[in-house]
Amino acid sequence: MTLEHLNITIVGAGIGGLAAALVLRRLGAQVTVLEQSEAVSEVGAGLQITPNGMAVLRALKLDDALAWCSQRARAVVLRGHRRGQEVLRLDLDQYAADLRYYCVHRADLIGLLVDGARDAGVQVRLLQKVDRITATAGRPVVHLANGAQCGGDLVIGADGLHSQARRALNTPQKPQFTGQVAWRAIVPNHSSLPPEAQVFMGPGQHLVAYPLRDGSLVNLVAVQERSTWAEESWNFADDPDNLRRAFSSFGGAAQQLLAQVRDCALWGLFRHPVAASWHQGGVALLGDAAHPTLPFMAQGANLALEDAWVLGACLEEAATQQRDLTDALAAYQSQRQNRAERVVQAASGNAWKYHLRAPLQWPAHQVLKLGGALAPQRMVAQFDWIYRHDVTAQATATQAAATQG
């Protein structure tokens, strides 16, 4: 229990914050999580846990539990938008048989993490709205909206896009609207979609669909290019008819799925720079607070899981070698920043491939078909640098300590 000397406060009970709480508590730290909501829960939405994120959940012994409440993705299928005709099938079972990709309801993953954290002895305090965070040469201070203060030896800002912790460490920078908005919805799986990620590609827009839980639900993410921007929020409710009108040219299974939408959320997609400073004065950033990413590589949650593990490993190594907290946090940023920047850049550059218009769309789809026929292994392996990255294999000492209990 190498971190038993540390008292840590984590701001935000999302995926990254709860994963960090579990890692750090199992390493011996006293951990408190502050959550501004009245309950640790998530709005209805799905996400993809790719092998790099699964490596962390496996090290935390949560992989079997996740498998029971999610769908293992067997393939990624790219389709045309009008009739849903198959353009390219990336068969994960055949060409990435050693890897595991899962489609999970966000609330289910949050539930696994918060139960694990509480069982390990993490204190989760609800209705704790943070007004600001002060990073000082001494102990950092979290100032709550009700006037109270708390802190510890280390404060971790896992508080998302509008992070108070990031604001304490970095000069605010205005995000850049991408010219794209996205709708999210969950519908019944009346179309009997198989456990595959379906991507319907249209001019200036695309729709992603994949099943959740026992296969009875389907998660939808619909992205459209537009000149005006929508509010950057996960909880901006929109009229489902607006979604259906925006994607009225989509046919086949896509149209059947859209017809079932009863509730949906809409938000604008913005590019945020990766934070220049991830730590200062006993405050550190994690997940979206450090590196917000667009959803086009499905890496937001997975990067946060990686961050949580690496932060624990760096703190443990520093404690073992009797180095101070600043050294540990500097090592954490050094190990994570370049990778985060590269993944964020890849996500930013990926959406256009699904939005091609005539006359480029048809020949581009033919090239995809040819690539799938002649070099399917290469097509599947093009992002191995993301998916085969295993932070737990790079910190075996931390893995052994964190999986005890």
Short mmCIF file of C-alpha atoms in Angstrom, two decimals:
data_model
loop_
_atom_site.label_atom_id
_atom_site.label_comp_id
_atom_site.label_asym_id
_atom_site.label_seq_id
_atom_site.Cartn_x
_atom_site.Cartn_y
_atom_site.Cartn_z
CA MET A 1 0.00 0.00 0.00
CA THR A 2 2.48 2.58 -1.23
CA LEU A 3 0.17 5.62 -1.34
CA GLU A 4 -1.29 5.38 2.15
CA HIS A 5 0.38 8.70 3.00
CA LEU A 6 -1.69 10.56 0.37
CA ASN A 7 -5.07 12.23 0.85
CA ILE A 8 -6.60 12.77 -2.59
CA THR A 9 -9.71 14.66 -3.70
CA ILE A 10 -11.13 13.95 -7.15
CA VAL A 11 -13.53 16.43 -8.74
CA GLY A 12 -16.03 14.62 -10.96
CA ALA A 13 -17.64 11.20 -10.72
CA GLY A 14 -17.46 10.36 -14.40
CA ILE A 15 -15.60 7.45 -15.96
CA GLY A 16 -12.15 8.97 -15.54
CA GLY A 17 -12.71 10.24 -12.02
CA LEU A 18 -14.15 6.98 -10.72
CA ALA A 19 -11.48 4.87 -12.43
CA ALA A 20 -8.78 7.05 -10.88
CA ALA A 21 -10.47 6.76 -7.49
CA LEU A 22 -10.46 2.97 -7.73
CA VAL A 23 -6.84 2.76 -8.90
CA LEU A 24 -5.57 5.14 -6.24
CA ARG A 25 -7.59 3.65 -3.40
CA ARG A 26 -6.31 0.17 -4.19
CA LEU A 27 -2.81 1.61 -4.00
CA GLY A 28 -3.57 2.75 -0.46
CA ALA A 29 -4.52 6.43 -0.85
CA GLN A 30 -7.40 8.02 1.04
CA VAL A 31 -9.71 9.13 -1.76
CA THR A 32 -12.78 11.38 -1.81
CA VAL A 33 -14.79 12.04 -4.98
CA LEU A 34 -16.86 15.23 -5.29
CA GLU A 35 -19.89 15.07 -7.59
CA GLN A 36 -22.19 18.04 -8.17
CA SER A 37 -25.26 15.92 -9.04
CA GLU A 38 -27.63 14.39 -6.51
CA ALA A 39 -26.73 10.89 -7.69
CA VAL A 40 -23.90 9.21 -9.56
CA SER A 41 -25.67 8.51 -12.82
CA GLU A 42 -25.43 9.20 -16.53
CA VAL A 43 -27.79 10.40 -19.20
CA GLY A 44 -28.85 7.66 -21.56
CA ALA A 45 -26.01 7.16 -24.00
CA GLY A 46 -23.79 4.42 -25.31
CA LEU A 47 -20.05 4.32 -25.75
CA GLN A 48 -17.43 2.00 -27.16
CA ILE A 49 -14.76 0.50 -24.94
CA THR A 50 -11.88 -0.43 -27.19
CA PRO A 51 -9.04 -2.82 -26.29
CA ASN A 52 -6.82 -0.08 -24.82
CA GLY A 53 -9.59 0.84 -22.39
CA MET A 54 -10.42 -2.81 -21.71
CA ALA A 55 -6.80 -3.36 -20.65
CA VAL A 56 -7.39 -1.03 -17.70
CA LEU A 57 -10.76 -2.57 -16.80
CA ARG A 58 -9.15 -6.01 -16.95
CA ALA A 59 -6.39 -4.89 -14.59
CA LEU A 60 -9.11 -3.61 -12.24
CA LYS A 61 -10.93 -6.96 -12.54
CA LEU A 62 -14.03 -5.33 -14.04
CA ASP A 63 -13.75 -6.86 -17.51
CA ASP A 64 -16.02 -9.85 -16.84
CA ALA A 65 -18.69 -7.66 -15.27
CA LEU A 66 -18.56 -5.32 -18.26
CA ALA A 67 -18.86 -8.23 -20.69
CA TRP A 68 -22.04 -9.39 -18.96
CA CYS A 69 -23.80 -6.04 -19.37
CA SER A 70 -22.62 -5.05 -22.84
CA GLN A 71 -22.29 -6.25 -26.42
CA ARG A 72 -18.99 -7.45 -27.81
CA ALA A 73 -18.60 -5.83 -31.22
CA ARG A 74 -17.85 -8.42 -33.88
CA ALA A 75 -17.37 -6.03 -36.80
CA VAL A 76 -17.49 -2.45 -38.03
CA VAL A 77 -19.63 -2.10 -41.15
CA LEU A 78 -19.57 0.97 -43.40
CA ARG A 79 -22.74 1.45 -45.47
CA GLY A 80 -24.19 3.82 -48.04
CA HIS A 81 -26.91 6.07 -46.72
CA ARG A 82 -29.72 5.67 -49.26
CA ARG A 83 -30.31 1.92 -49.12
CA GLY A 84 -27.85 0.84 -46.44
CA GLN A 85 -25.79 -1.22 -48.89
CA GLU A 86 -22.55 -2.58 -47.47
CA VAL A 87 -19.41 -0.74 -48.59
CA LEU A 88 -16.80 -2.25 -46.25
CA ARG A 89 -16.88 -4.83 -43.45
CA LEU A 90 -14.05 -4.78 -40.94
CA ASP A 91 -14.32 -8.24 -39.37
CA LEU A 92 -12.91 -7.94 -35.86
CA ASP A 93 -13.42 -11.62 -35.05
CA GLN A 94 -11.35 -12.71 -38.02
CA TYR A 95 -8.63 -10.06 -38.19
CA ALA A 96 -8.38 -8.90 -34.56
CA ALA A 97 -9.37 -12.08 -32.75
CA ASP A 98 -7.09 -11.38 -29.79
CA LEU A 99 -8.75 -8.02 -29.08
CA ARG A 100 -12.07 -7.18 -27.45
CA TYR A 101 -14.30 -4.27 -28.43
CA TYR A 102 -17.44 -3.63 -26.38
CA CYS A 103 -20.51 -1.44 -26.84
CA VAL A 104 -21.78 -0.46 -23.41
CA HIS A 105 -24.42 1.79 -21.90
CA ARG A 106 -22.56 4.59 -20.16
CA ALA A 107 -24.72 4.22 -17.04
CA ASP A 108 -23.70 0.55 -16.73
CA LEU A 109 -19.98 1.35 -16.83
CA ILE A 110 -20.46 4.19 -14.34
CA GLY A 111 -22.33 1.76 -12.08
CA LEU A 112 -19.50 -0.79 -12.16
CA LEU A 113 -16.91 1.86 -11.37
CA VAL A 114 -18.79 3.57 -8.55
CA ASP A 115 -19.65 0.24 -6.90
CA GLY A 116 -16.02 -0.84 -7.15
CA ALA A 117 -14.80 2.47 -5.76
CA ARG A 118 -17.21 2.43 -2.81
CA ASP A 119 -16.42 -1.20 -2.05
CA ALA A 120 -12.73 -0.28 -1.95
CA GLY A 121 -13.39 2.49 0.58
CA VAL A 122 -13.66 5.60 -1.62
CA GLN A 123 -15.92 8.31 -0.23
CA VAL A 124 -18.30 9.70 -2.86
CA ARG A 125 -19.85 13.02 -1.82
CA LEU A 126 -22.87 14.21 -3.80
CA LEU A 127 -24.28 17.71 -4.34
CA GLN A 128 -20.77 19.20 -4.20
CA LYS A 129 -20.70 22.01 -6.75
CA VAL A 130 -17.19 23.37 -7.21
CA ASP A 131 -16.84 27.14 -7.62
CA ARG A 132 -13.08 27.24 -8.19
CA ILE A 133 -9.83 25.42 -7.43
CA THR A 134 -6.70 27.07 -6.09
CA ALA A 135 -3.33 25.52 -6.96
CA THR A 136 -0.73 26.67 -4.45
CA ALA A 137 2.79 25.76 -3.44
CA GLY A 138 1.26 24.16 -0.33
CA ARG A 139 -1.94 22.15 -0.26
CA PRO A 140 -4.44 22.77 -3.08
CA VAL A 141 -7.89 24.04 -2.13
CA VAL A 142 -11.28 23.23 -3.64
CA HIS A 143 -13.74 26.08 -3.04
CA LEU A 144 -17.35 24.88 -3.10
CA ALA A 145 -20.32 26.98 -4.15
CA ASN A 146 -21.79 26.77 -0.64
CA GLY A 147 -18.71 28.46 0.81
CA ALA A 148 -17.08 25.32 2.19
CA GLN A 149 -13.51 24.31 1.34
CA CYS A 150 -11.71 21.00 1.02
CA GLY A 151 -8.61 19.65 -0.61
CA GLY A 152 -5.81 17.27 0.28
CA ASP A 153 -2.29 16.45 -0.81
CA LEU A 154 -3.54 16.13 -4.38
CA VAL A 155 -6.62 17.40 -6.19
CA ILE A 156 -7.46 15.67 -9.48
CA GLY A 157 -9.67 17.55 -11.91
CA ALA A 158 -11.75 14.95 -13.74
CA ASP A 159 -14.47 17.53 -14.26
CA GLY A 160 -14.87 17.41 -18.02
CA LEU A 161 -15.10 20.03 -20.75
CA HIS A 162 -15.80 22.99 -18.49
CA SER A 163 -13.20 22.02 -15.91
CA GLN A 164 -12.53 24.31 -12.99
CA ALA A 165 -9.22 22.52 -12.47
CA ARG A 166 -8.11 23.22 -16.04
CA ARG A 167 -9.06 26.87 -15.56
CA ALA A 168 -6.82 27.01 -12.49
CA LEU A 169 -3.80 25.70 -14.42
CA ASN A 170 -4.19 27.13 -17.93
CA THR A 171 -5.14 30.34 -19.68
CA PRO A 172 -8.67 29.82 -21.06
CA GLN A 173 -8.81 29.30 -24.83
CA LYS A 174 -11.93 29.64 -26.90
CA PRO A 175 -12.91 26.32 -28.52
CA GLN A 176 -13.33 26.18 -32.29
CA PHE A 177 -16.68 25.07 -33.71
CA THR A 178 -16.09 22.23 -36.16
CA GLY A 179 -19.06 23.02 -38.37
CA GLN A 180 -20.74 19.83 -37.13
CA VAL A 181 -23.48 18.98 -34.67
CA ALA A 182 -24.44 15.61 -33.24
CA TRP A 183 -27.62 14.00 -31.96
CA ARG A 184 -27.66 11.11 -29.49
CA ALA A 185 -30.56 8.76 -28.89
CA ILE A 186 -31.31 5.23 -27.69
CA VAL A 187 -34.06 3.22 -29.38
CA PRO A 188 -35.43 -0.34 -29.16
CA ASN A 189 -33.66 -2.87 -31.36
CA HIS A 190 -36.76 -3.78 -33.38
CA SER A 191 -34.54 -4.10 -36.47
CA SER A 192 -32.56 -6.96 -34.84
CA LEU A 193 -29.22 -5.29 -35.45
CA PRO A 194 -26.37 -7.75 -34.83
CA PRO A 195 -23.50 -6.95 -32.42
CA GLU A 196 -21.72 -4.74 -34.92
CA ALA A 197 -21.06 -1.03 -35.24
CA GLN A 198 -22.96 0.21 -38.30
CA VAL A 199 -21.86 3.46 -39.96
CA PHE A 200 -24.24 4.90 -42.57
CA MET A 201 -22.32 7.42 -44.70
CA GLY A 202 -24.04 10.29 -46.48
CA PRO A 203 -23.07 13.63 -48.04
CA GLY A 204 -22.14 15.94 -45.20
CA GLN A 205 -23.50 13.61 -42.52
CA HIS A 206 -23.32 10.11 -41.06
CA LEU A 207 -25.18 7.91 -38.60
CA VAL A 208 -23.58 5.38 -36.23
CA ALA A 209 -25.68 2.60 -34.67
CA TYR A 210 -24.73 -0.24 -32.35
CA PRO A 211 -26.62 -2.46 -29.88
CA LEU A 212 -26.34 -2.16 -26.10
CA ARG A 213 -26.88 -4.34 -23.01
CA ASP A 214 -28.57 -7.60 -24.03
CA GLY A 215 -29.04 -6.39 -27.59
CA SER A 216 -32.52 -5.02 -26.95
CA LEU A 217 -31.39 -1.38 -27.31
CA VAL A 218 -29.54 0.52 -30.04
CA ASN A 219 -27.39 3.58 -29.50
CA LEU A 220 -27.57 6.20 -32.24
CA VAL A 221 -25.11 9.02 -32.93
CA ALA A 222 -26.03 11.21 -35.90
CA VAL A 223 -23.55 13.85 -37.09
CA GLN A 224 -24.36 16.60 -39.58
CA GLU A 225 -22.33 19.43 -41.03
CA ARG A 226 -23.94 22.85 -40.63
CA SER A 227 -22.85 26.48 -40.56
CA THR A 228 -24.63 27.36 -37.32
CA TRP A 229 -23.62 25.87 -34.02
CA ALA A 230 -25.58 24.18 -31.26
CA GLU A 231 -24.96 24.49 -27.54
CA GLU A 232 -21.98 22.47 -26.36
CA SER A 233 -23.81 20.27 -23.89
CA TRP A 234 -24.76 16.62 -23.51
CA ASN A 235 -28.19 17.56 -22.18
CA PHE A 236 -29.62 19.94 -24.79
CA ALA A 237 -32.91 18.26 -25.67
CA ASP A 238 -34.09 18.50 -29.26
CA ASP A 239 -37.24 17.57 -31.14
CA PRO A 240 -36.79 14.11 -32.72
CA ASP A 241 -38.51 15.40 -35.84
CA ASN A 242 -35.58 17.76 -36.38
CA LEU A 243 -33.29 14.74 -36.41
CA ARG A 244 -35.53 12.87 -38.82
CA ARG A 245 -35.75 15.86 -41.17
CA ALA A 246 -31.97 16.28 -41.13
CA PHE A 247 -31.52 12.61 -42.14
CA SER A 248 -34.56 12.25 -44.40
CA SER A 249 -32.39 11.05 -47.31
CA PHE A 250 -31.25 8.01 -45.31
CA GLY A 251 -33.10 4.82 -46.12
CA GLY A 252 -33.12 1.15 -45.18
CA ALA A 253 -32.26 0.22 -41.61
CA ALA A 254 -31.13 3.79 -40.85
CA GLN A 255 -34.60 5.16 -41.57
CA GLN A 256 -36.21 2.43 -39.48
CA LEU A 257 -34.01 3.35 -36.53
CA LEU A 258 -34.66 7.07 -36.88
CA ALA A 259 -38.42 6.46 -36.97
CA GLN A 260 -38.22 5.00 -33.45
CA VAL A 261 -36.53 8.00 -31.80
CA ARG A 262 -38.72 9.50 -29.06
CA ASP A 263 -36.11 11.56 -27.19
CA CYS A 264 -32.78 12.91 -28.35
CA ALA A 265 -30.03 15.28 -27.31
CA LEU A 266 -28.22 17.66 -29.65
CA TRP A 267 -24.89 19.36 -29.16
CA GLY A 268 -22.32 21.24 -31.18
CA LEU A 269 -18.94 19.64 -31.76
CA PHE A 270 -15.99 21.84 -30.82
CA ARG A 271 -12.25 21.38 -31.03
CA HIS A 272 -10.47 22.10 -27.76
CA PRO A 273 -6.68 22.21 -27.52
CA VAL A 274 -4.98 19.67 -25.31
CA ALA A 275 -4.06 21.46 -22.09
CA ALA A 276 -0.54 22.87 -22.00
CA SER A 277 -0.21 22.30 -18.26
CA TRP A 278 -1.62 19.15 -16.66
CA HIS A 279 -0.35 19.80 -13.14
CA GLN A 280 0.68 22.57 -10.78
CA GLY A 281 0.68 23.11 -7.04
CA GLY A 282 -0.83 19.73 -6.18
CA VAL A 283 -3.57 19.89 -8.84
CA ALA A 284 -3.65 17.49 -11.81
CA LEU A 285 -5.95 17.08 -14.81
CA LEU A 286 -7.42 13.85 -16.14
CA GLY A 287 -9.66 12.86 -19.06
CA ASP A 288 -11.64 15.53 -20.91
CA ALA A 289 -10.37 18.18 -18.52
CA ALA A 290 -6.90 17.64 -20.03
CA HIS A 291 -7.69 16.53 -23.58
CA PRO A 292 -11.27 16.85 -24.87
CA THR A 293 -11.66 14.82 -28.04
CA LEU A 294 -14.23 14.60 -30.80
CA PRO A 295 -16.21 11.34 -30.88
CA PHE A 296 -14.92 10.08 -34.24
CA MET A 297 -12.43 7.56 -32.81
CA ALA A 298 -14.56 6.61 -29.77
CA GLN A 299 -11.63 7.41 -27.46
CA GLY A 300 -12.93 9.85 -24.82
CA ALA A 301 -13.68 7.21 -22.17
CA ASN A 302 -10.75 5.02 -23.19
CA LEU A 303 -8.20 7.82 -22.87
CA ALA A 304 -9.62 8.66 -19.43
CA LEU A 305 -9.17 5.05 -18.33
CA GLU A 306 -5.58 5.13 -19.58
CA ASP A 307 -4.96 8.39 -17.70
CA ALA A 308 -6.26 6.90 -14.45
CA TRP A 309 -3.93 3.94 -14.64
CA VAL A 310 -0.83 5.90 -15.64
CA LEU A 311 -1.41 8.49 -12.90
CA GLY A 312 -1.53 5.70 -10.34
CA ALA A 313 1.61 4.12 -11.76
CA CYS A 314 3.52 7.41 -11.65
CA LEU A 315 2.47 8.14 -8.08
CA GLU A 316 3.41 4.63 -7.00
CA GLU A 317 6.81 4.79 -8.68
CA ALA A 318 7.56 8.17 -7.10
CA ALA A 319 6.58 6.88 -3.66
CA THR A 320 8.73 3.76 -4.08
CA GLN A 321 11.74 5.84 -5.10
CA GLN A 322 11.00 8.48 -2.44
CA ARG A 323 10.52 11.24 -4.99
CA ASP A 324 8.03 14.04 -4.41
CA LEU A 325 4.56 14.59 -5.81
CA THR A 326 5.71 17.13 -8.39
CA ASP A 327 8.04 14.55 -9.97
CA ALA A 328 5.20 12.04 -10.16
CA LEU A 329 2.84 14.51 -11.84
CA ALA A 330 5.52 15.63 -14.29
CA ALA A 331 6.09 11.98 -15.26
CA TYR A 332 2.33 11.54 -15.69
CA GLN A 333 2.07 14.46 -18.11
CA SER A 334 5.20 13.36 -19.94
CA GLN A 335 3.79 9.87 -20.51
CA ARG A 336 0.30 10.97 -21.50
CA GLN A 337 0.44 14.28 -23.36
CA ASN A 338 1.93 13.19 -26.68
CA ARG A 339 -0.39 10.20 -26.96
CA ALA A 340 -3.43 12.29 -26.11
CA GLU A 341 -2.48 14.90 -28.71
CA ARG A 342 -2.03 12.23 -31.38
CA VAL A 343 -5.37 10.56 -30.64
CA VAL A 344 -7.19 13.90 -30.51
CA GLN A 345 -5.68 14.80 -33.89
CA ALA A 346 -6.73 11.47 -35.39
CA ALA A 347 -10.30 11.96 -34.17
CA SER A 348 -10.41 15.49 -35.55
CA GLY A 349 -9.37 14.26 -38.98
CA ASN A 350 -11.64 11.23 -39.21
CA ALA A 351 -15.19 12.54 -39.76
CA TRP A 352 -14.72 13.80 -43.31
CA LYS A 353 -14.19 10.24 -44.54
CA TYR A 354 -17.86 9.52 -43.81
CA HIS A 355 -19.19 12.77 -45.32
CA LEU A 356 -18.00 12.65 -48.92
CA ARG A 357 -20.23 14.18 -51.58
CA ALA A 358 -20.55 13.54 -55.30
CA PRO A 359 -18.48 13.19 -57.41
CA LEU A 360 -15.99 11.88 -54.80
CA GLN A 361 -18.31 9.61 -52.86
CA TRP A 362 -18.74 6.79 -55.39
CA PRO A 363 -15.03 6.33 -56.29
CA ALA A 364 -14.03 6.61 -52.63
CA HIS A 365 -16.48 3.86 -51.70
CA GLN A 366 -15.11 1.69 -54.49
CA VAL A 367 -11.60 2.15 -53.11
CA LEU A 368 -12.86 1.07 -49.67
CA LYS A 369 -14.46 -2.03 -51.18
CA LEU A 370 -11.25 -2.89 -53.03
CA GLY A 371 -9.16 -2.40 -49.90
CA GLY A 372 -11.50 -4.66 -47.95
CA ALA A 373 -11.23 -7.34 -50.61
CA LEU A 374 -7.46 -7.20 -51.18
CA ALA A 375 -6.06 -6.22 -47.78
CA PRO A 376 -8.65 -6.78 -45.06
CA GLN A 377 -6.02 -7.32 -42.36
CA ARG A 378 -4.39 -4.00 -43.19
CA MET A 379 -7.74 -2.19 -43.10
CA VAL A 380 -8.46 -3.53 -39.63
CA ALA A 381 -4.93 -2.86 -38.34
CA GLN A 382 -4.62 0.76 -39.45
CA PHE A 383 -5.36 2.06 -35.94
CA ASP A 384 -3.47 -0.58 -33.99
CA TRP A 385 -1.36 2.20 -32.50
CA ILE A 386 -4.51 3.29 -30.64
CA TYR A 387 -6.23 0.01 -29.85
CA ARG A 388 -3.23 -2.16 -29.01
CA HIS A 389 -1.73 0.39 -26.65
CA ASP A 390 -1.70 -1.20 -23.18
CA VAL A 391 -0.76 1.13 -20.33
CA THR A 392 -1.03 -1.70 -17.81
CA ALA A 393 1.71 -3.68 -19.53
CA GLN A 394 4.00 -0.69 -19.13
CA ALA A 395 3.53 -0.58 -15.35
CA THR A 396 3.49 -4.14 -14.08
CA ALA A 397 4.41 -3.17 -10.55
CA THR A 398 1.39 -0.87 -10.34
CA GLN A 399 -0.81 -3.53 -11.88
CA ALA A 400 0.17 -6.05 -9.20
CA ALA A 401 -0.52 -3.58 -6.40
CA ALA A 402 -3.76 -2.20 -7.82
CA THR A 403 -5.37 -5.58 -8.41
CA GLN A 404 -4.94 -6.65 -4.80
CA GLY A 405 -7.91 -6.46 -2.49
#
